[in-house]
Amino acid sequence: MATGRSHRPATRGRGIPEATVARLPLYLRALTALSERSVPTVSSEELAAAAGVNSAKLRKDFSYLGSYGTRGVGYDVEYLVYQISRELGLTQDWPVVIVGIGNLGAALANYGGFASRGFRVAALLDADAGLAGRLVAGLPVRHIDELESIVADNQVSIGVIATPAGAAQEVTDRLVAAGVTSILNFAPTVLSVPDGVDVRKVDLSIELQILAFHEQRKAGEDDRQEPDGDVPAVMPA
Amino acid sequence: MATGRSHRPATRGRGIPEATVARLPLYLRALTALSERSVPTVSSEELAAAAGVNSAKLRKDFSYLGSYGTRGVGYDVEYLVYQISRELGLTQDWPVVIVGIGNLGAALANYGGFASRGFRVAALLDADAGLAGRLVAGLPVRHIDELESIVADNQVSIGVIATPAGAAQEVTDRLVAAGVTSILNFAPTVLSVPDGVDVRKVDLSIELQILAFHEQRKAGEDDRQEPDGDVPAVMPA
DNA sequence: ATGTCTTTGTGAACGCGTGCACAAAGATGG
DNA sequence: CCATCTTTGTGCACGCGTTCACAAAGACAT
Ligand SMILES: NC(=O)c1ccc[n+]([C@@H]2O[C@H](COP(=O)([O-])OP(=O)(O)OC[C@H]3O[C@@H](n4cnc5c(N)ncnc54)[C@H](O)[C@@H]3O)[C@@H](O)[C@H]2O)c1
Ligand SMILES: NC(=O)c1ccc[n+]([C@@H]2O[C@H](COP(=O)([O-])OP(=O)(O)OC[C@H]3O[C@@H](n4cnc5c(N)ncnc54)[C@H](O)[C@@H]3O)[C@@H](O)[C@H]2O)c1
C-alpha cells in the first residue's frame, strides 16, 4: 500500500479539496431551489447565505471548478447547476442497494431524496427469509443470497448498510467482494475495507453525544457545580 | 454578536478541540466493548485500531482530558469509560424530543442506541392529528401544540427534527423559543438559529453525493471517456 | 468611449488538525 | 536496587482549510 504522498501539488486540475466536495451538494440544493423559482443569476453573497456558508469560501470553492461567474453580476443559476451536477457525477445514474430492511432500512427505501438526484434503488436486501418478497416502497425485499448476482447484474457500485452492527462487517465484505466500491454505513461499527473502497458513516448516537458535550458546557458556564472534586477514586492499580 | 476571537489560546483547560470531541464517542464505544469483555487495560495502539484511528492522535486526544494512562501498561478501561462519559456529559440524563414521526422519525424512536447512552425520549411530536395517541416504540405520539409544555415540563434541551424540509425552520423556531438549545436536524435544509444554539445535521443525500463524486473519479481514472469536450454550450449571456 | 459601480477570483496570512519521532515515566524481572 | 523494556505524553513540522482584503474584470449608464 503505497502512501503516495511525495508528489501531488495539493490542489490541481481535477484535484478538488475534500472540504469543497462536501459543500458542493449544499450549493446544489440552494441552486436547485433558485432554479425552481426561475431566478436567473445569484451573487456569491446571496448563494452563500442560502447555503449557510461564508461567501469568500463559496467563491474559492467555485474557483476549483473553473471560472463560472461574471464579475459585477454573479453566477448563472442553470449553468452552475449543470456544472456542479457534472462534477459530482450526478448526470449519470447510480444504482444503489440497501442491505438490512428493518426500521431504518425501510425508512431509507421510502426516502424520496434518493431518486431526486440520480440515485436509483436497485434492490432491497435482508437476511430475514420472512421478509423476502414483501413490498417496501414499491420494491420487493430480496434475500441476501442474491447480493452477488444483483450487484453484478446492475453494476451497483454504492451500497447502504442498515443492518445491526454485528452483521455490518460481514455484509461489507460481501459487498466489496461483489464489486461495490462505495459504502454508506448506518451501523455503529468501524468497518475495515481494502484500499480503493470509500466508506462514509452516519452515526446518530455520535451526533447526540457531541450535542450533549456542548450542552453540558453551556450549563456548566452558569452552574459551575462540580469543578473537580467528587470524582470517584477509581484509579487503577 | 461579539466575535470574541482576540484572546482564547487555542487549547486550554476545558478547551477540548472540536475534532477531539467528535472522536470521543468513538473511543467510548470501543472501550465499552472491551469493558463488556472484562478487559482491564488497553494500549493506545490497540484502542486506536479498534476505533479506526491513528494511535498518536488517540494519545493526543486523551492528553486533553488529562493524564489517564500508565506508561508501559496503557489505559485502565473502566476508568477511561468513566472519564470520557463524564467529559461528554453522559453521566446525566438527557431528555430528547423527536418532532415528525413519519418513516424516519418512527425509526429513530425505535432505535435502541438512544437509551443506551443516557438519552431518553421524552416525547414524540407530530402535526398530524390522526397520529396523536398512536403508540410508536411504546410511546404515544403527541400533537405538536404540546411542544412548549413538554419541553418546559421535562427540561428538554435537545430536539431531533424529522419533519419535511418545509416545516423544519418553523419547528426549529418553536423548539428554540421553548428552551431547546441543541438540535439534530435530519431535514435537508439550512436552519438558522440564534447564538448559543447548536445545530448538527445528518444528510443522507449529501453523503451519497460525496460518494458519487469519488466513485466517478475512480471510474474516470480507467475510462477517461470525456475529457472535456461534450459540454453543452449553455453559457450565459 | 469613458467612468462608475458591482462582484468575482485569488494572493497571503493564519489557525487548526495530523502524524512523526522521541524523551521520560514507570512497570517488571533479576 | 538496578537494568531493561514497554508505552505514554508531547514538541515540532507540515499541510489543509478558512478568512480577509483587494486588484481586476466587466456590466451598465451616460
Ligand atoms: N433506527 C434508527 O433510527 C437508527 C439510527 C441510527 C443507527 N441505526 C443503526 O442502523 C442499523 C439498523 O437499525 P434498525 O433500527 O433498522 O434495526 P432493525 O433490527 O429494525 O433492522 C435490521 C435489519 O437487518 C436485517 N439483518 C440482520 N442481519 C443481516 C445480515 N447479515 N444481512 C442482511 N440483513 C440483515 C434484519 O433482518 C433486520 O431486518 C443498526 O445497526 C442500528 O444501530 C439505526
Ligand atoms: N426517510 C429517510 O430515510 C430520510 C433520510 C434522510 C432524510 N430524511 C428527511 O427526514 C425528514 C422526514 O422524512 P420521512 O421519510 O420520515 O418523511 P415522512 O413524510 O414520512 O414524515 C414526516 C412527518 O412529519 C410530520 N410533520 C409535517 N409537518 C410537521 C410539523 N410542522 N410539525 C410536526 N410534524 C410535522 C408529518 O405529519 C409526518 O408524520 C424529511 O425532511 C426527509 O427529507 C429522511
XYZ file of C-alpha atoms (C1' of nucleotides) and ligand atoms in Angstrom:
622
model
C 0.000 0.000 0.000
C 1.876 2.986 -1.308
C 1.181 6.111 0.664
C 1.722 8.208 -2.425
C 2.367 11.422 -0.608
C 5.560 12.703 -2.204
C 4.219 14.414 -5.314
C 0.653 15.761 -5.554
C 0.709 19.578 -5.589
C -2.115 19.969 -3.076
C -4.633 21.464 -5.493
C -4.584 20.736 -9.195
C -6.745 20.307 -12.248
C -9.119 17.588 -11.078
C -7.863 17.924 -7.511
C -10.806 19.420 -5.662
C -10.293 19.701 -1.883
C -12.367 17.278 0.145
C -13.924 20.066 2.167
C -15.098 21.671 -1.038
C -16.584 18.437 -2.352
C -18.586 18.115 0.849
C -20.099 21.543 0.280
C -20.986 21.158 -3.391
C -24.219 19.266 -2.611
C -25.187 22.129 -0.324
C -24.709 24.671 -3.080
C -26.523 22.424 -5.494
C -29.548 22.252 -3.239
C -29.694 26.016 -2.861
C -29.236 26.477 -6.594
C -31.958 23.986 -7.401
C -34.360 25.936 -5.207
C -33.436 29.130 -7.054
C -33.806 27.388 -10.369
C -37.328 26.293 -9.469
C -38.162 29.894 -8.706
C -36.753 30.789 -12.140
C -34.098 33.058 -10.672
C -31.578 33.602 -13.483
C -28.471 34.671 -11.546
C -27.178 34.864 -7.975
C -24.299 36.668 -6.343
C -21.866 34.742 -4.192
C -23.222 36.659 -1.234
C -26.827 35.581 -1.764
C -25.986 31.996 -2.563
C -23.640 31.743 0.400
C -26.393 32.943 2.699
C -28.785 30.362 1.290
C -26.249 27.604 1.772
C -25.204 28.809 5.199
C -21.550 29.469 4.441
C -19.107 32.336 4.093
C -19.175 33.995 0.666
C -15.398 34.002 0.274
C -15.392 30.280 0.899
C -18.058 29.758 -1.705
C -16.135 31.745 -4.303
C -12.975 29.830 -3.588
C -14.888 26.561 -3.834
C -16.245 27.527 -7.237
C -12.815 28.634 -8.360
C -11.706 24.998 -8.135
C -14.332 24.104 -10.710
C -13.312 26.905 -13.038
C -14.392 30.466 -13.598
C -18.117 30.236 -13.990
C -19.114 33.648 -12.639
C -19.454 37.042 -14.236
C -17.984 39.938 -12.334
C -20.460 42.595 -11.448
C -23.330 40.157 -11.974
C -22.840 36.857 -10.234
C -23.367 33.259 -11.297
C -25.786 31.890 -13.862
C -28.010 29.548 -11.880
C -28.783 26.974 -14.569
C -25.213 26.782 -15.760
C -23.905 26.323 -12.241
C -26.465 23.615 -11.504
C -25.184 21.755 -14.520
C -21.511 22.221 -13.699
C -21.855 21.090 -10.106
C -24.056 18.155 -11.085
C -21.482 17.069 -13.597
C -18.623 17.477 -11.138
C -20.423 15.385 -8.546
C -21.239 12.725 -11.116
C -24.975 13.281 -10.877
C -25.511 13.418 -14.608
C -25.313 9.677 -14.595
C -27.414 7.065 -12.889
C -26.121 5.422 -9.689
C -27.743 2.117 -8.792
C -27.739 1.559 -5.026
C -28.512 -1.459 -2.878
C -29.826 -1.147 0.653
C -28.944 -4.016 2.969
C -30.977 -4.558 6.142
C -34.622 -3.604 5.678
C -35.624 -3.018 9.281
C -36.895 0.229 10.759
C -34.151 2.357 9.310
C -33.702 0.482 6.044
C -37.395 0.780 5.291
C -37.328 4.500 6.040
C -34.371 4.920 3.712
C -36.140 2.963 0.981
C -39.115 5.293 1.321
C -36.941 8.376 1.221
C -37.697 10.488 -1.827
C -34.353 12.278 -1.731
C -32.765 9.196 -3.193
C -34.254 9.234 -6.643
C -34.229 13.013 -6.875
C -30.510 13.119 -7.586
C -29.808 10.207 -9.836
C -29.655 7.555 -7.141
C -31.809 4.588 -8.021
C -32.567 1.842 -5.536
C -31.639 -1.298 -7.453
C -32.616 -3.676 -4.683
C -33.518 -4.101 -1.028
C -31.750 -6.970 0.697
C -32.320 -8.678 4.031
C -31.219 -11.882 5.704
C -34.664 -12.494 7.158
C -36.316 -15.023 4.858
C -39.672 -13.974 6.255
C -39.273 -10.544 4.715
C -38.433 -11.848 1.266
C -40.946 -10.803 -1.338
C -42.614 -8.231 0.874
C -43.030 -4.871 -0.792
C -41.262 -1.902 0.771
C -41.637 1.408 -1.014
C -42.891 -0.498 -4.012
C -39.884 -2.779 -4.224
C -39.770 -6.423 -3.195
C -37.305 -7.305 -0.442
C -34.868 -9.889 -1.744
C -32.800 -12.390 0.152
C -29.208 -11.527 0.963
C -28.017 -14.532 -1.008
C -28.941 -12.688 -4.170
C -26.484 -9.926 -3.291
C -23.703 -11.031 -5.597
C -25.853 -11.503 -8.666
C -27.788 -8.277 -8.123
C -24.621 -6.231 -7.728
C -23.114 -7.787 -10.832
C -26.229 -7.569 -12.995
C -26.990 -3.966 -12.124
C -23.391 -2.793 -11.937
C -24.039 -1.495 -8.438
C -21.108 0.439 -7.052
C -22.750 2.007 -3.985
C -24.109 0.044 -1.034
C -26.027 1.268 2.010
C -25.753 -0.754 5.200
C -28.631 -0.631 7.699
C -28.140 -3.972 9.421
C -27.348 -4.452 13.109
C -23.747 -3.635 13.988
C -22.795 -7.283 14.331
C -23.594 -8.045 10.718
C -22.110 -4.915 9.169
C -18.560 -6.146 8.581
C -19.725 -9.386 7.027
C -22.125 -7.542 4.736
C -19.346 -5.121 3.853
C -17.020 -7.943 2.884
C -19.647 -9.454 0.633
C -20.481 -6.128 -0.978
C -16.832 -5.381 -1.640
C -16.168 -8.864 -2.989
C -19.137 -8.441 -5.323
C -17.721 -5.203 -6.696
C -19.136 -2.386 -4.585
C -16.572 0.374 -4.032
C -18.544 2.921 -2.014
C -20.381 2.221 1.218
C -22.652 4.345 3.349
C -22.762 2.795 6.798
C -25.513 3.426 9.332
C -24.445 0.668 11.708
C -22.413 1.823 14.710
C -19.208 -0.023 13.855
C -15.829 0.690 12.366
C -15.677 -1.047 9.006
C -12.431 -2.191 7.515
C -12.204 -2.195 3.765
C -9.419 -2.612 1.226
C -7.759 0.346 -0.457
C -9.865 1.906 -3.151
C -13.132 1.456 -1.288
C -14.730 4.539 0.250
C -16.730 4.350 3.438
C -18.813 7.120 4.902
C -20.700 6.689 8.110
C -23.817 8.216 9.579
C -23.954 7.782 13.310
C -26.886 9.204 15.187
C -25.504 8.233 18.561
C -22.260 10.106 17.979
C -24.089 13.226 16.875
C -26.176 13.213 20.029
C -23.121 12.756 22.210
C -21.422 15.721 20.575
C -24.506 17.811 21.233
C -24.536 16.611 24.836
C -20.932 17.696 25.285
C -21.676 21.246 24.206
C -24.925 21.249 26.133
C -23.086 20.307 29.296
C -20.536 23.022 28.701
C -23.262 25.620 28.246
C -24.889 24.554 31.503
C -21.552 24.415 33.298
C -20.774 28.020 32.485
C -23.662 29.123 34.684
C -23.782 26.416 37.313
C -20.151 25.517 37.795
C -21.389 22.875 40.185
C -18.533 20.391 40.384
C -15.154 21.850 39.455
C -13.279 18.611 40.006
C -13.951 17.314 43.461
C -16.410 14.466 43.513
C -14.698 12.139 41.084
C -14.909 8.608 42.451
C -11.374 7.431 43.089
C -11.478 4.510 40.704
C -7.819 4.930 39.899
C -6.152 1.784 38.575
C -3.548 -0.198 40.454
C -22.872 39.417 18.499
C -19.262 39.708 19.539
C -16.919 37.552 17.522
C -14.731 37.023 20.566
C -11.690 35.906 18.680
C -8.919 38.050 20.137
C -7.972 36.031 23.211
C -8.595 32.274 23.519
C -5.251 30.416 23.490
C -6.403 27.695 21.105
C -6.311 24.858 23.604
C -6.843 25.340 27.304
C -8.168 23.737 30.447
C -11.739 22.915 29.431
C -10.897 23.769 25.816
C -11.066 20.432 24.046
C -10.624 20.691 20.254
C -13.790 20.039 18.302
C -12.155 17.266 16.292
C -11.278 15.511 19.528
C -14.802 15.835 20.894
C -16.114 14.189 17.730
C -13.848 11.203 18.314
C -14.576 10.676 21.998
C -17.828 8.790 21.310
C -15.842 6.506 19.029
C -13.344 5.714 21.757
C -16.150 5.279 24.231
C -17.833 2.715 22.029
C -14.632 0.706 21.640
C -13.941 0.938 25.361
C -17.448 -0.200 26.243
C -16.961 -3.277 24.092
C -13.684 -4.012 25.904
C -15.348 -3.433 29.244
C -18.048 -5.960 28.415
C -15.345 -8.470 27.648
C -13.800 -7.616 31.035
C -10.537 -6.446 29.518
C -8.772 -4.474 32.274
C -6.337 -2.331 30.260
C -5.604 -1.338 26.660
C -2.657 0.246 24.958
C -3.174 3.276 22.749
C -2.210 1.098 19.813
C -4.907 -1.494 20.432
C -7.608 1.007 21.228
C -6.723 3.130 18.228
C -7.038 0.096 15.965
C -10.444 -0.698 17.444
C -11.625 2.857 16.926
C -10.104 3.119 13.473
C -7.744 5.998 14.150
C -4.047 6.735 14.432
C -2.572 5.890 17.843
C -0.718 9.188 18.154
C -3.948 11.021 17.536
C -5.669 8.990 20.205
C -2.970 9.724 22.753
C -3.109 13.415 21.957
C -6.880 13.352 22.281
C -6.647 11.772 25.715
C -3.984 14.239 26.749
C -6.621 16.975 26.520
C -8.641 15.166 29.155
C -5.667 14.727 31.454
C -3.094 12.044 32.003
C -5.111 8.932 32.496
C -2.656 6.381 31.157
C 0.171 4.446 32.724
C 3.406 4.265 30.773
C 4.482 0.786 29.970
C 0.946 -0.504 30.572
C -1.718 1.514 28.833
C -5.097 2.807 29.906
C -7.427 1.401 32.530
C -10.590 0.582 30.609
C -13.164 1.225 33.327
C -11.557 4.429 34.447
C -11.381 5.743 30.906
C -15.005 4.835 30.231
C -15.931 6.896 33.237
C -13.752 9.862 32.330
C -14.945 10.063 28.742
C -18.570 9.607 29.788
C -18.198 12.418 32.255
C -16.483 14.668 29.737
C -19.254 14.080 27.201
C -21.899 14.705 29.804
C -23.267 11.185 29.629
C -23.338 10.696 33.388
C -26.511 12.681 33.386
C -29.844 12.090 31.725
C -30.681 13.990 28.534
C -34.381 14.183 27.697
C -34.932 14.431 23.944
C -37.971 15.207 21.840
C -38.410 13.875 18.326
C -40.517 16.015 16.024
C -42.042 14.472 12.892
C -42.984 10.850 13.421
C -43.028 9.644 9.822
C -40.842 6.929 8.336
C -37.627 8.287 9.719
C -38.970 9.638 12.988
C -40.521 6.271 13.816
C -37.254 4.507 13.030
C -35.410 6.893 15.308
C -37.937 6.333 18.077
C -37.364 2.603 17.776
C -33.607 2.996 17.819
C -32.079 1.332 20.840
C -28.894 3.368 20.666
C -30.770 6.275 22.139
C -31.425 4.997 25.604
C -28.119 3.178 25.825
C -26.179 6.376 26.468
C -28.349 8.448 28.720
C -30.615 9.848 26.031
C -34.224 9.419 26.968
C -37.031 10.076 24.532
C -39.274 12.442 26.469
C -41.892 12.726 23.744
C -42.757 12.106 20.109
C -44.433 15.044 18.382
C -46.251 15.342 15.089
C -48.541 17.853 13.415
C -50.783 15.126 12.034
C -53.753 14.950 14.389
C -54.502 11.484 13.029
C -51.295 10.179 14.547
C -51.974 11.588 18.004
C -52.245 8.920 20.618
C -50.864 6.191 18.412
C -48.099 4.196 20.051
C -44.666 4.255 18.435
C -41.924 2.348 20.204
C -44.164 2.204 23.246
C -44.669 5.952 23.415
C -47.815 7.816 22.400
C -47.421 10.372 19.625
C -48.470 13.774 20.899
C -49.675 16.773 18.997
C -47.175 19.475 18.099
C -49.195 22.014 20.094
C -47.966 20.325 23.245
C -44.364 21.112 22.305
C -43.921 24.109 24.567
C -45.337 22.498 27.683
C -43.471 19.230 27.132
C -40.145 20.982 26.662
C -40.705 23.085 29.744
C -42.010 20.298 31.979
C -39.253 17.859 31.073
C -36.471 20.413 30.810
C -35.705 19.177 27.312
C -32.614 20.789 25.847
C -32.123 18.549 22.796
C -34.540 18.281 19.894
C -34.469 15.982 16.880
C -36.162 17.172 13.696
C -37.509 14.593 11.264
C -40.201 16.619 9.559
C -40.290 17.503 5.868
C -37.843 20.242 4.919
C -40.570 22.844 4.584
C -41.568 22.552 8.226
C -38.081 22.354 9.713
C -37.401 26.044 10.258
C -40.769 26.637 11.867
C -40.284 23.654 14.168
C -36.808 24.911 14.987
C -38.114 28.331 15.942
C -40.673 26.800 18.255
C -38.146 24.464 19.841
C -35.710 27.295 20.428
C -38.387 29.581 21.801
C -39.423 26.822 24.176
C -35.889 26.482 25.516
C -34.165 23.847 23.382
C -30.520 24.739 22.751
C -29.296 21.738 20.739
C -30.856 20.440 17.542
C -30.166 17.400 15.443
C -31.634 18.029 12.010
C -32.474 15.298 9.507
C -34.389 17.556 7.151
C -32.434 18.735 4.117
C -32.466 22.447 4.931
C -30.162 25.029 6.369
C -31.545 26.055 9.724
C -30.949 29.481 11.164
C -30.766 29.705 14.904
C -29.721 32.373 17.402
C -26.298 32.388 19.003
C -25.897 29.811 21.718
C -27.939 27.169 19.926
C -26.059 24.245 18.392
C -27.256 22.553 15.255
C -25.885 19.361 13.783
C -27.249 17.900 10.628
C -27.459 14.420 9.214
C -27.952 14.481 5.494
C -28.186 11.211 3.644
C -28.421 12.860 0.253
C -25.196 14.787 0.766
C -23.344 11.663 1.852
C -24.434 9.834 -1.259
C -23.379 12.692 -3.480
C -19.938 12.746 -1.918
C -19.635 9.018 -2.557
C -20.766 9.545 -6.144
C -18.066 12.142 -6.665
C -15.320 9.768 -5.613
C -16.948 6.932 -7.492
C -16.923 8.953 -10.677
C -13.310 9.857 -10.151
C -12.353 6.220 -9.699
C -14.153 5.272 -12.900
C -12.661 8.223 -14.770
C -9.121 7.113 -13.995
C -9.610 3.994 -16.097
C -12.098 5.122 -18.700
C -11.183 8.715 -19.273
C -14.143 8.811 -21.602
C -14.944 12.509 -21.855
C -12.008 14.761 -21.069
C -13.940 17.977 -21.543
C -15.474 18.030 -24.995
C -19.167 17.325 -24.901
C -20.262 20.005 -22.507
C -23.488 21.559 -23.828
C -22.796 25.208 -24.523
C -25.307 26.587 -22.053
C -23.106 29.567 -21.397
C -24.973 32.591 -20.023
C -25.356 35.875 -21.885
C -15.914 55.819 -25.479
C -15.410 56.787 -20.784
C -16.467 56.486 -15.987
C -18.688 54.369 -12.211
C -20.138 50.706 -9.590
C -20.717 45.886 -8.511
C -18.877 41.491 -7.775
C -15.655 37.972 -8.886
C -11.253 35.424 -8.357
C -7.258 34.882 -5.643
C -2.797 36.035 -3.030
C -1.471 35.909 1.504
C -1.782 35.174 6.397
C -3.395 32.484 9.959
C -5.089 28.702 12.774
C -6.385 24.028 13.372
C -5.610 19.176 12.894
C -2.471 15.407 11.969
C 1.358 12.454 12.420
C 6.273 11.677 13.325
C 9.569 10.750 16.456
C 11.492 10.678 20.897
C 12.413 11.626 25.778
C 10.689 10.382 30.026
C 7.832 7.550 33.013
C 7.112 3.592 35.083
C 6.366 -1.479 35.191
C 8.681 -5.747 35.506
C 12.400 -9.068 36.265
C 16.649 -10.262 38.212
C 18.309 -1.562 43.779
C 19.397 -1.589 39.040
C 18.671 -2.706 34.199
C 15.635 -3.395 30.591
C 11.648 -2.922 28.066
C 7.147 -1.120 27.032
C 4.207 2.631 26.245
C 2.759 7.190 27.255
C 2.721 12.250 26.588
C 4.163 15.882 23.666
C 7.339 19.134 20.891
C 7.600 20.038 16.283
C 6.773 20.397 11.479
C 3.678 20.224 7.873
C -0.453 20.585 5.151
C -5.222 21.702 4.723
C -8.972 24.827 5.287
C -10.685 29.370 6.310
C -10.933 34.181 6.023
C -9.501 38.768 4.830
C -8.825 42.106 1.645
C -8.133 43.859 -2.805
C -6.968 44.216 -7.722
C -9.068 43.354 -11.895
C -12.975 42.235 -14.714
C -16.859 43.511 -16.680
C -21.802 45.354 -16.671
C -24.269 49.447 -17.268
C -25.265 54.332 -17.709
C -24.222 58.490 -19.840
N -33.280 3.060 13.671
C -32.535 4.116 13.721
O -33.012 5.251 13.780
C -31.103 4.011 13.676
C -30.372 5.146 13.864
C -29.010 5.076 13.814
C -28.409 3.890 13.569
N -29.126 2.794 13.410
C -28.457 1.546 13.110
O -28.930 1.064 11.893
C -28.996 -0.322 11.929
C -30.390 -0.779 11.643
O -31.288 -0.236 12.591
P -32.791 -0.697 12.609
O -33.452 0.081 13.675
O -33.362 -0.618 11.251
O -32.669 -2.233 13.052
P -33.675 -3.420 12.732
O -33.383 -4.509 13.673
O -35.063 -2.872 12.660
O -33.316 -3.880 11.264
C -32.164 -4.619 10.973
C -32.463 -5.477 9.746
O -31.260 -6.061 9.287
C -31.528 -7.407 8.943
N -30.292 -8.172 9.007
C -29.693 -8.701 10.113
N -28.561 -9.322 9.772
C -28.443 -9.215 8.440
C -27.479 -9.670 7.507
N -26.401 -10.345 7.887
N -27.658 -9.375 6.213
C -28.741 -8.677 5.811
N -29.671 -8.204 6.653
C -29.531 -8.491 7.957
C -32.575 -7.861 9.909
O -33.289 -8.946 9.368
C -33.423 -6.608 10.050
O -34.466 -6.582 9.091
C -28.498 -0.734 13.293
O -27.114 -1.006 13.213
C -28.716 0.496 14.112
O -27.800 0.566 15.179
C -30.464 2.821 13.440
N -36.641 8.649 5.370
C -35.327 8.789 5.296
O -34.569 7.839 5.229
C -34.724 10.099 5.313
C -33.384 10.181 5.098
C -32.791 11.405 5.128
C -33.539 12.498 5.366
N -34.832 12.411 5.555
C -35.599 13.604 5.833
O -36.236 13.446 7.070
C -37.483 14.065 7.049
C -38.550 13.055 7.358
O -38.532 12.007 6.425
P -39.676 10.915 6.422
O -39.349 9.953 5.361
O -39.863 10.394 7.785
O -40.957 11.773 5.997
P -42.466 11.474 6.361
O -43.309 12.260 5.425
O -42.692 10.013 6.434
O -42.673 12.033 7.824
C -42.763 13.392 8.108
C -43.627 13.566 9.342
O -43.544 14.908 9.793
C -44.842 15.332 10.170
N -44.905 16.788 10.074
C -45.088 17.560 8.988
N -45.083 18.857 9.308
C -44.894 18.927 10.641
C -44.814 19.989 11.559
N -44.880 21.271 11.170
N -44.627 19.688 12.858
C -44.540 18.411 13.253
N -44.608 17.366 12.423
C -44.791 17.614 11.131
C -45.769 14.640 9.221
O -47.053 14.551 9.775
C -45.092 13.285 9.077
O -45.568 12.384 10.041
C -37.617 14.674 5.674
O -37.190 16.027 5.743
C -36.671 13.879 4.848
O -36.161 14.639 3.776
C -35.456 11.221 5.541
